[in-house]
Coordinates of C-alpha atoms and ligand atoms in Angstrom, one line a residue:
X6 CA -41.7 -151.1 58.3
X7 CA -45.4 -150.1 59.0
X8 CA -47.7 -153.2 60.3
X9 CA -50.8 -153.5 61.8
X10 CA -52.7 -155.1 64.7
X11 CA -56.5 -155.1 65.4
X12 CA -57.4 -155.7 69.1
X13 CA -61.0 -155.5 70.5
X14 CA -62.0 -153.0 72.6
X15 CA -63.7 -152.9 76.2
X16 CA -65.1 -149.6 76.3
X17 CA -67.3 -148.3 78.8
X18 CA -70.8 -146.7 78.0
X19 CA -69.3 -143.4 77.8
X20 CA -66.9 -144.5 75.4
X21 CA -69.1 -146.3 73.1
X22 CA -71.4 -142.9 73.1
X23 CA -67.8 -141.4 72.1
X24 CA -67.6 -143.5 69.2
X25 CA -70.5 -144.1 67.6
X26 CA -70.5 -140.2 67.6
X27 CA -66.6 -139.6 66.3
X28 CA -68.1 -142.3 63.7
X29 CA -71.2 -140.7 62.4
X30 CA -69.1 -137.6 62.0
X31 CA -66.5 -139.3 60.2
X32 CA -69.7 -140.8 57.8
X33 CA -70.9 -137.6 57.5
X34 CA -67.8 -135.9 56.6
X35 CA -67.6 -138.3 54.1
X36 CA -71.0 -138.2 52.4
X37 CA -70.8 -134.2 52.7
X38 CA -67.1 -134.4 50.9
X39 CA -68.5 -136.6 48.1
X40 CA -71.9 -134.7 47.3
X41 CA -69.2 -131.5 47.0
X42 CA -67.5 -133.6 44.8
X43 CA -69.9 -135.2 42.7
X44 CA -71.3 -131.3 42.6
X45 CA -67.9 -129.7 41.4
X46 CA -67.6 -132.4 39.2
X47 CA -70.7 -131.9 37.3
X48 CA -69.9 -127.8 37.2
X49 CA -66.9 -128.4 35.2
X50 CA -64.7 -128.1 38.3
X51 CA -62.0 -130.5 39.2
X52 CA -62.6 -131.6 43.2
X53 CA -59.7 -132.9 45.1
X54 CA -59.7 -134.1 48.9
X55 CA -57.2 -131.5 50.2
X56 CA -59.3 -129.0 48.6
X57 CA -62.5 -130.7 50.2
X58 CA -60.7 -131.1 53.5
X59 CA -59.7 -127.1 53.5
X60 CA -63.2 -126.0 52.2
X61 CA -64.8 -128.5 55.5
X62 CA -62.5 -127.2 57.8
X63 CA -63.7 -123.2 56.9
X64 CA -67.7 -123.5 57.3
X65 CA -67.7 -126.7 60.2
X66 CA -67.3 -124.1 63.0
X67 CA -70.7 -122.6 61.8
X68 CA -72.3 -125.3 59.6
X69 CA -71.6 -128.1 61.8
X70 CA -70.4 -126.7 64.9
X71 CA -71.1 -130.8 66.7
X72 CA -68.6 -131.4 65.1
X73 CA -66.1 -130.4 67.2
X74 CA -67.1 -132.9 69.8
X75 CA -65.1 -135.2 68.2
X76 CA -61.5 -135.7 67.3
X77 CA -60.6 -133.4 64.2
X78 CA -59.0 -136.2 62.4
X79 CA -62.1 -138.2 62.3
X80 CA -63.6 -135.7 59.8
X81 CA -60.2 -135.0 57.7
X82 CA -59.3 -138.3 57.6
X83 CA -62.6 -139.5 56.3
X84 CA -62.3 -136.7 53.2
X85 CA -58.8 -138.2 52.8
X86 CA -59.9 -141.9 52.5
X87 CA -63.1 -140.8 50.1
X88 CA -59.7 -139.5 48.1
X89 CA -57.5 -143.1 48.3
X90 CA -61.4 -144.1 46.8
X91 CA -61.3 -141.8 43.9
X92 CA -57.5 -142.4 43.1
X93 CA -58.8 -146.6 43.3
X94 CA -61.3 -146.0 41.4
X95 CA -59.5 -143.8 38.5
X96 CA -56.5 -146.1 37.8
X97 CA -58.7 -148.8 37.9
X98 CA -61.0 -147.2 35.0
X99 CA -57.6 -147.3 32.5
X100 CA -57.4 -151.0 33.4
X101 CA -59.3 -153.4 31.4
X102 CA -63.1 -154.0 32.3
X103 CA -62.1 -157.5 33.9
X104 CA -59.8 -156.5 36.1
X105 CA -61.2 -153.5 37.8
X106 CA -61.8 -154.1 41.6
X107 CA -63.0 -150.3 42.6
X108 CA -66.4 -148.9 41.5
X109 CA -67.2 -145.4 42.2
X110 CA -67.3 -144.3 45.6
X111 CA -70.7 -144.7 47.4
X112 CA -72.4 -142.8 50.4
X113 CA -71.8 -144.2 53.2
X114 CA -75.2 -145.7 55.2
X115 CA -75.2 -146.1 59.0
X116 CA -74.1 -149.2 60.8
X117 CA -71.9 -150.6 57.8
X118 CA -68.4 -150.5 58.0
X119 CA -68.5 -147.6 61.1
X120 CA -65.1 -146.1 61.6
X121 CA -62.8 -143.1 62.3
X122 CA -59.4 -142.8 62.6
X123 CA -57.1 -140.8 64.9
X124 CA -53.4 -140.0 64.0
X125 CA -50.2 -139.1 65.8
X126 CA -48.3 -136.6 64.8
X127 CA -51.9 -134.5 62.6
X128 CA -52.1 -132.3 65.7
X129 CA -49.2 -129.9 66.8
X130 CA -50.9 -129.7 70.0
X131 CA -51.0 -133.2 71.2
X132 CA -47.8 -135.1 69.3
X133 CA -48.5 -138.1 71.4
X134 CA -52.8 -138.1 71.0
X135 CA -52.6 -142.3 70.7
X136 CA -50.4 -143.9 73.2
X137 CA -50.7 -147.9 74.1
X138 CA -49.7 -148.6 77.8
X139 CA -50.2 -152.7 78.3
X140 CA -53.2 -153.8 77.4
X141 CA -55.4 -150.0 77.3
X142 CA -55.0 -147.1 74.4
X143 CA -55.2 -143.8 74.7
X144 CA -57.8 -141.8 72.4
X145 CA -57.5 -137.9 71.1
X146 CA -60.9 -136.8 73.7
X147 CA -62.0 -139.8 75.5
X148 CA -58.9 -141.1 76.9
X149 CA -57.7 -144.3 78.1
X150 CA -59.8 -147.5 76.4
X151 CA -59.3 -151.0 77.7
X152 CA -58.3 -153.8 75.6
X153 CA -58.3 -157.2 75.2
X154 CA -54.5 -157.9 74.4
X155 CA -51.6 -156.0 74.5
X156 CA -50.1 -154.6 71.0
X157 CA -48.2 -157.2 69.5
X158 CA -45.4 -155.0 68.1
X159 CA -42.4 -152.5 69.6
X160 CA -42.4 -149.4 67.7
X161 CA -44.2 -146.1 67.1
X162 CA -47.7 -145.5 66.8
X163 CA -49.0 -144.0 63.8
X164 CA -52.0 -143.8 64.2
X165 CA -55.6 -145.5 65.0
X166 CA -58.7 -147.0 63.7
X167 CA -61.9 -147.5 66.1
X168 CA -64.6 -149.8 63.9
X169 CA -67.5 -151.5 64.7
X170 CA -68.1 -155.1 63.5
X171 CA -71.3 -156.7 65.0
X172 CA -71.8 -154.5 67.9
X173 CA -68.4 -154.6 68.9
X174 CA -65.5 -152.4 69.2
X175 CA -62.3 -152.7 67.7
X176 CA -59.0 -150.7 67.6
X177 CA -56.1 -151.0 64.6
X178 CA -53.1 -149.7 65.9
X179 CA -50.3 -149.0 62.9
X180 CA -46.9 -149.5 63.9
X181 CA -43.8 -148.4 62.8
X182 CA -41.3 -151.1 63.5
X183 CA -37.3 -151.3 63.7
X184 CA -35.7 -154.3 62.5
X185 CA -35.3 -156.6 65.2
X186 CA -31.8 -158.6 65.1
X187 CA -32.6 -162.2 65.1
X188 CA -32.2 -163.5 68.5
X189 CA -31.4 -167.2 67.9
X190 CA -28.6 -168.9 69.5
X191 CA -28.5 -171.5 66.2
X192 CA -29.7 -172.0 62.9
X193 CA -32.2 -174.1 63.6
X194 CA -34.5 -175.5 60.4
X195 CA -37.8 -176.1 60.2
X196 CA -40.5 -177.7 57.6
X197 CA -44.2 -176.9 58.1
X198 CA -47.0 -178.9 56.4
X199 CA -50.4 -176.6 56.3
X200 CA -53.7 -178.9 56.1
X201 CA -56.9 -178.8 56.6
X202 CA -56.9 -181.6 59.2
X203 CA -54.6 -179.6 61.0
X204 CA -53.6 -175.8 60.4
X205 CA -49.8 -176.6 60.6
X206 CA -47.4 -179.8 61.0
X207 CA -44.2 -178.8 62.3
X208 CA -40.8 -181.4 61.7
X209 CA -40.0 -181.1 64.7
X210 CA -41.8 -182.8 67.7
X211 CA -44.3 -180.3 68.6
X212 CA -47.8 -181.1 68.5
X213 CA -50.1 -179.8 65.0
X214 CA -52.1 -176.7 65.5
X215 CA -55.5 -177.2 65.5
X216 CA -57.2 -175.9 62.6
X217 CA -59.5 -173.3 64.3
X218 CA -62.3 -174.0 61.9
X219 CA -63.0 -177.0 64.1
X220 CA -64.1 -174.5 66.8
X221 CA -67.5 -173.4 64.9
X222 CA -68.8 -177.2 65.2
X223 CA -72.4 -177.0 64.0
X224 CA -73.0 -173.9 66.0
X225 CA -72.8 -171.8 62.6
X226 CA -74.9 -174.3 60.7
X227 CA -77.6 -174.3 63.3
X228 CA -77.5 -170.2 63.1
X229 CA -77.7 -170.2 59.6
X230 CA -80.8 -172.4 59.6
X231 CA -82.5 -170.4 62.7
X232 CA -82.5 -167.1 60.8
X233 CA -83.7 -168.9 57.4
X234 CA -86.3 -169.4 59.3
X235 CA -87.2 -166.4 61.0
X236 CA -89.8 -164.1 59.3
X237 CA -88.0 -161.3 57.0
X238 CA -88.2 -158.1 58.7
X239 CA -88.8 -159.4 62.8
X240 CA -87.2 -158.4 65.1
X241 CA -86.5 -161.9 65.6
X242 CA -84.7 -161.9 62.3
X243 CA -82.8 -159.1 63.7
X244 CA -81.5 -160.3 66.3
X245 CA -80.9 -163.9 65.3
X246 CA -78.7 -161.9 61.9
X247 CA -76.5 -159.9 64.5
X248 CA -75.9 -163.6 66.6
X249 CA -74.6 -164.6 63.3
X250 CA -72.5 -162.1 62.8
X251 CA -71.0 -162.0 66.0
X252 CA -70.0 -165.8 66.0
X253 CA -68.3 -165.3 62.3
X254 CA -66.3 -162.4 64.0
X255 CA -65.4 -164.5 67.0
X256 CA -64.3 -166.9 64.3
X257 CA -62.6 -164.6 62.4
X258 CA -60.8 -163.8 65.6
X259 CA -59.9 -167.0 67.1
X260 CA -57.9 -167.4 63.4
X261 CA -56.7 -164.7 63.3
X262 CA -55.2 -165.2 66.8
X263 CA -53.7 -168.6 66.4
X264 CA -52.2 -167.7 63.0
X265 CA -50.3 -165.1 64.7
X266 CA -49.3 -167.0 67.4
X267 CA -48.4 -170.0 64.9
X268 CA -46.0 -167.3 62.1
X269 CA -44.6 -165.3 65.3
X270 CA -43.6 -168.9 66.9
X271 CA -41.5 -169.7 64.0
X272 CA -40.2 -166.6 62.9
X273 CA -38.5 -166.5 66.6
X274 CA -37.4 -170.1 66.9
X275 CA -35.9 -171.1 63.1
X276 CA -33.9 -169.5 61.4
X277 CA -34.5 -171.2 58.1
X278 CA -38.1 -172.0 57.2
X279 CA -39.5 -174.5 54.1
X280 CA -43.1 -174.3 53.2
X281 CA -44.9 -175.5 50.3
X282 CA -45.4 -172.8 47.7
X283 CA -48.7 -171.2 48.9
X284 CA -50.3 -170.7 45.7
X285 CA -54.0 -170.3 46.7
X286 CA -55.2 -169.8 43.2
X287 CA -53.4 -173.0 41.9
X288 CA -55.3 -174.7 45.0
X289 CA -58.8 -173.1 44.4
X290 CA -58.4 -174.9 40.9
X291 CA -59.0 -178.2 42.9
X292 CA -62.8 -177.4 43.8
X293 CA -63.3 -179.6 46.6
X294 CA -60.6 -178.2 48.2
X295 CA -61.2 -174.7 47.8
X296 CA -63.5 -174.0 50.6
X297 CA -61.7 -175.9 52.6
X298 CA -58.1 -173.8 51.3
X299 CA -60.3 -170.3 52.0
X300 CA -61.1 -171.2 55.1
X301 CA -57.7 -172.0 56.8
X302 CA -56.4 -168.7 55.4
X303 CA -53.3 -170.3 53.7
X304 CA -53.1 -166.8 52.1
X305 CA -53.1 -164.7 55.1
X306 CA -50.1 -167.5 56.4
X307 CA -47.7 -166.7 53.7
X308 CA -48.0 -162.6 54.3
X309 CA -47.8 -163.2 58.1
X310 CA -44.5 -165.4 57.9
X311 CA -43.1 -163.3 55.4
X312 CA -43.2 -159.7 57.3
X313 CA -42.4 -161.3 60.6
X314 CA -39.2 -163.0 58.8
X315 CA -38.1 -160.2 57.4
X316 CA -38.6 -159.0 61.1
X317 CA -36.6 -161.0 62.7
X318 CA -33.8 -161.9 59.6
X319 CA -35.2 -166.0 59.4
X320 CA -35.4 -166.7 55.9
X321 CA -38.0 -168.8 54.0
X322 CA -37.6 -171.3 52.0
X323 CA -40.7 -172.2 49.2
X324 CA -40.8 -175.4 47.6
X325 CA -42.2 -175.1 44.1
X326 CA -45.7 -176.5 43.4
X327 CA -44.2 -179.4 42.1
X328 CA -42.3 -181.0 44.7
X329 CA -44.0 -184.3 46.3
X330 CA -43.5 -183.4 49.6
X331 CA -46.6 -185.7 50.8
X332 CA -45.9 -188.6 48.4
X333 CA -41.8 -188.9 49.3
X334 CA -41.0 -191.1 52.1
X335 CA -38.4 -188.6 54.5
X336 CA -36.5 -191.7 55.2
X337 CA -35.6 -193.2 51.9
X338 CA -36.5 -190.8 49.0
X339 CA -39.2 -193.3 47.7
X340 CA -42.1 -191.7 46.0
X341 CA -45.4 -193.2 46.5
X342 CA -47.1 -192.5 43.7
X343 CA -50.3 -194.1 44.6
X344 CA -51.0 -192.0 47.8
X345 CA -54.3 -190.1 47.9
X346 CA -56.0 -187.2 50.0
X347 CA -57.4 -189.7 52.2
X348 CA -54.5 -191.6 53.1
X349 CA -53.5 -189.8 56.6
X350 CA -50.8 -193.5 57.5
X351 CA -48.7 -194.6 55.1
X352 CA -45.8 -196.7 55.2
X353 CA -43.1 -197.1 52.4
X354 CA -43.2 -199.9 50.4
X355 CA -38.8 -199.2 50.3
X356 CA -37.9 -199.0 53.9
X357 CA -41.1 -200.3 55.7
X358 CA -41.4 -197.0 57.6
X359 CA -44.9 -195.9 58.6
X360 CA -45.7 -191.9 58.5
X361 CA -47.8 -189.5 59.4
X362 CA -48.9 -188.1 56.2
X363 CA -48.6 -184.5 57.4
X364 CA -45.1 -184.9 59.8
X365 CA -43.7 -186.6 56.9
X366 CA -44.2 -184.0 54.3
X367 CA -42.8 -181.2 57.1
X368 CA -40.1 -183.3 57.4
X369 CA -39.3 -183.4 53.8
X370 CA -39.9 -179.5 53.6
X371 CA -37.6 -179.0 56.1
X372 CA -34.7 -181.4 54.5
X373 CA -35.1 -179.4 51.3
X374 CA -34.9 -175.9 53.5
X375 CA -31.8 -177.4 54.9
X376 CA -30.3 -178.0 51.4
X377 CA -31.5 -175.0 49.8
X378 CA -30.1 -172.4 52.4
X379 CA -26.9 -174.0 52.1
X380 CA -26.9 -174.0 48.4
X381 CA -28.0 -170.3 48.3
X382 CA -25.2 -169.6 51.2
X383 CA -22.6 -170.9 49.2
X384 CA -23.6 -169.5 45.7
X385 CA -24.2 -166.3 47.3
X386 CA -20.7 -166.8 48.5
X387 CA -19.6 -167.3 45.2
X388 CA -21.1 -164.5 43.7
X389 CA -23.8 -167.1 41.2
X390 CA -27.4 -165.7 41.5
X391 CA -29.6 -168.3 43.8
X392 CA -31.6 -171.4 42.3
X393 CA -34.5 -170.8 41.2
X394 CA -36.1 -172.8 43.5
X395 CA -34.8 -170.9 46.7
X396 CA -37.1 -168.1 46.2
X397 CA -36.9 -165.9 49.3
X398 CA -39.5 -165.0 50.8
X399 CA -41.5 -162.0 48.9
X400 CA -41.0 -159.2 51.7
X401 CA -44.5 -158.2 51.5
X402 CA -44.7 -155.8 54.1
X403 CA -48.3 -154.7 55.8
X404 CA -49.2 -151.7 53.6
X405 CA -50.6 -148.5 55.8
X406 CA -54.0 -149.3 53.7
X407 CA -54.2 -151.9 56.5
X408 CA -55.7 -149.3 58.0
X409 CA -57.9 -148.2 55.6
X410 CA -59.3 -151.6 54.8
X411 CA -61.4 -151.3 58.3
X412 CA -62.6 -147.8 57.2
Ligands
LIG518 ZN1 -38.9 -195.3 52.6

């Protein structure tokens, strides 16, 4: 299995000179690949990357002898994404008008979306040109970089992508990763409630994960109104547009982090684990909750727990959209009917039990993981396809283009 993991860089001033140069090249590549393509194509020819790549590689050494500065993959593998952009964009063209998501490739401008990517394995040479030791990577050219984290994941590099997001510096490693056995003296169940009050409930006793949206405060709101008010064009403007991008990265970031730490957590302690079905489009319906949905990344949860579970062999359990895991009490089975968004206490008019709104529906998701594993264990024993409702999880693994997205 091939995943991902974006970590942000410490480089030194040498090593930000490095990249910003490896990057133009890899921009320039680009651009050059697609004019030569965009020219062929008009002559009647019919362009392709590897031809691109080949025809680069002949006249560089005279042309664009700087180039060589640089790792050689940053060119080629620039030529080679500009061809994942053509392919996009021609099996999107036989799809109908609304559904089409590519649009013709563009030339790239400076300072947006600033990348290259170095690969393992491209160069005879040097087999091993990235390596990760702890919490620095080594670089085809420059070298060791410093991070900020170690790599989450065991396995073998593929390869790398250095890219720049609001001045600063990040690295994707791609991993390829063996199957770990699950390392779990029991079968232990869990239920998790997401929210927006709190990112996750967990039945058991552990204390919710903060939602990390709570983080921003009004800092963003007071950026936002700063630069409205800035003149267009200052430098003022400038600067207070790159604050605000570099707090919605941090943002983005601080997520990113704890919703790692959050599907990791489980995947290693449960083996069995019910969730709500985590359908974000049946959610965005609701409009007042759809910001709110977006924001806690309930999309980006599902992926997570369903690679890492497939990681580690825990299986997930997904409650259709249908079942009332907020409105039923966990200790009796009543369903109160009359419960609304707001109501965070409730106690059941049945048994006279008072619950947390959230605990109480991860409580209820994790009863109903409980009966559904056993159900599928047993069916599965006898040879009857599952229930419907135990849908496991959909192993949707982190595609290589993981790496592309950053490019
Ligand atoms: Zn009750």
């Amino acid at each position: 299995m091939i995943t991902a993991h974006k970590i942000v860089l410490d480089p030194n001033p040498a090593q930000e000179n490095y990249f910003a140069r490896a990057c133009g090249t890899a921009r320039f590549a680009y651009n050059w690949a697609l004019a030569e393509w965009n020219r062929q194509y008009k002559a009647g020819e019919r362009p392709s990357e590897a031809a691109l790549r080949r025809q680069l590689n002949s006249l560089k050494d005279d042309a664009f002898p700087w180039m060589r500065e640089v790792t050689k993959n940053a060119p080629q593998q620039a030529i080679k994404n500009l061809g994942t952009a053509f392919k996009n964009y021609f099996a999107d063209l036989k799809k109908p008008k609304r559904q089409r998501r590519f649009r013709h490739p563009q030339f790239k401008k400076k300072g947006k979306h600033d990348s290259f990517r170095a690969d393992n394995g491209a160069d005879k040479d040097h087999p091993n040109a990235v390596e990760v030791d702890d919490k620095r990577v080594k670089l085809p050219v420059i070298g060791w970089v410093k991070m900020r984290e170690s790599l989450r994941f065991v396995g073998k590099i593929k390869s790398a992508v250095v890219s720049r997001t609001a001045d600063r510096w990040f690295v994707s490693l791609t991993v390829a990763i063996e199957h770990t056995p699950p390392n779990r003296e029991n079968q232990a169940v869990v239920g998790v409630d997401l929210g927006i009050k709190a990112l996750a409930t967990l039945s058991d006793d552990t204390p919710p994960v903060e939602n990390p949206k709570a983080l921003r405060g009004n800092l963003k709101k007071r950026l936002s109104r700063s630069l409205s008010r800035k003149l267009k064009g200052s430098a003022n403007r400038r600067k207070a547009k790159s604050k605000l991008a570099r707090l919605h990265a941090r943002i983005a970031n601080i997520r990113n982090d704890v919703m790692h730490k959050l599907t990791t957590d489980l995947v290693t302690r449960f083996a069995v684990i019910g969730v709500e079905d985590l359908n974000v489009r049946g959610m965005m319906a609701n409009g007042r909750l759809a910001r709110a949905v977006a924001d806690v990344g309930m999309f980006e949860f599902g992926r997570q727990l369903a690679y890492k579970a497939a990681m580690t062999g825990a299986r997930v359990v997904t409650a259709d959209r249908w079942f009332a895991s907020s409105k039923t009490c966990s200790a009796c089975g009543h369903v109160h009917t009359g419960l609304t968004l707001s109501d965070r206490e409730w106690s059941c008019v049945e048994c006279g039990v008072i619950h947390d709104r959230d605990r109480n529906a991860a409580i209820n998701l994790m009863n109903f993981a409980a009966s559904s594993a056993v159900t599928a264990c047993e069916e599965e024993g006898a040879d009857v396809s599952p229930r419907t409702a135990v849908k496991p999880a959909s192993v949707k693994q982190e595609p290589e283009r993981e790496a592309f997205a950053y490019v």
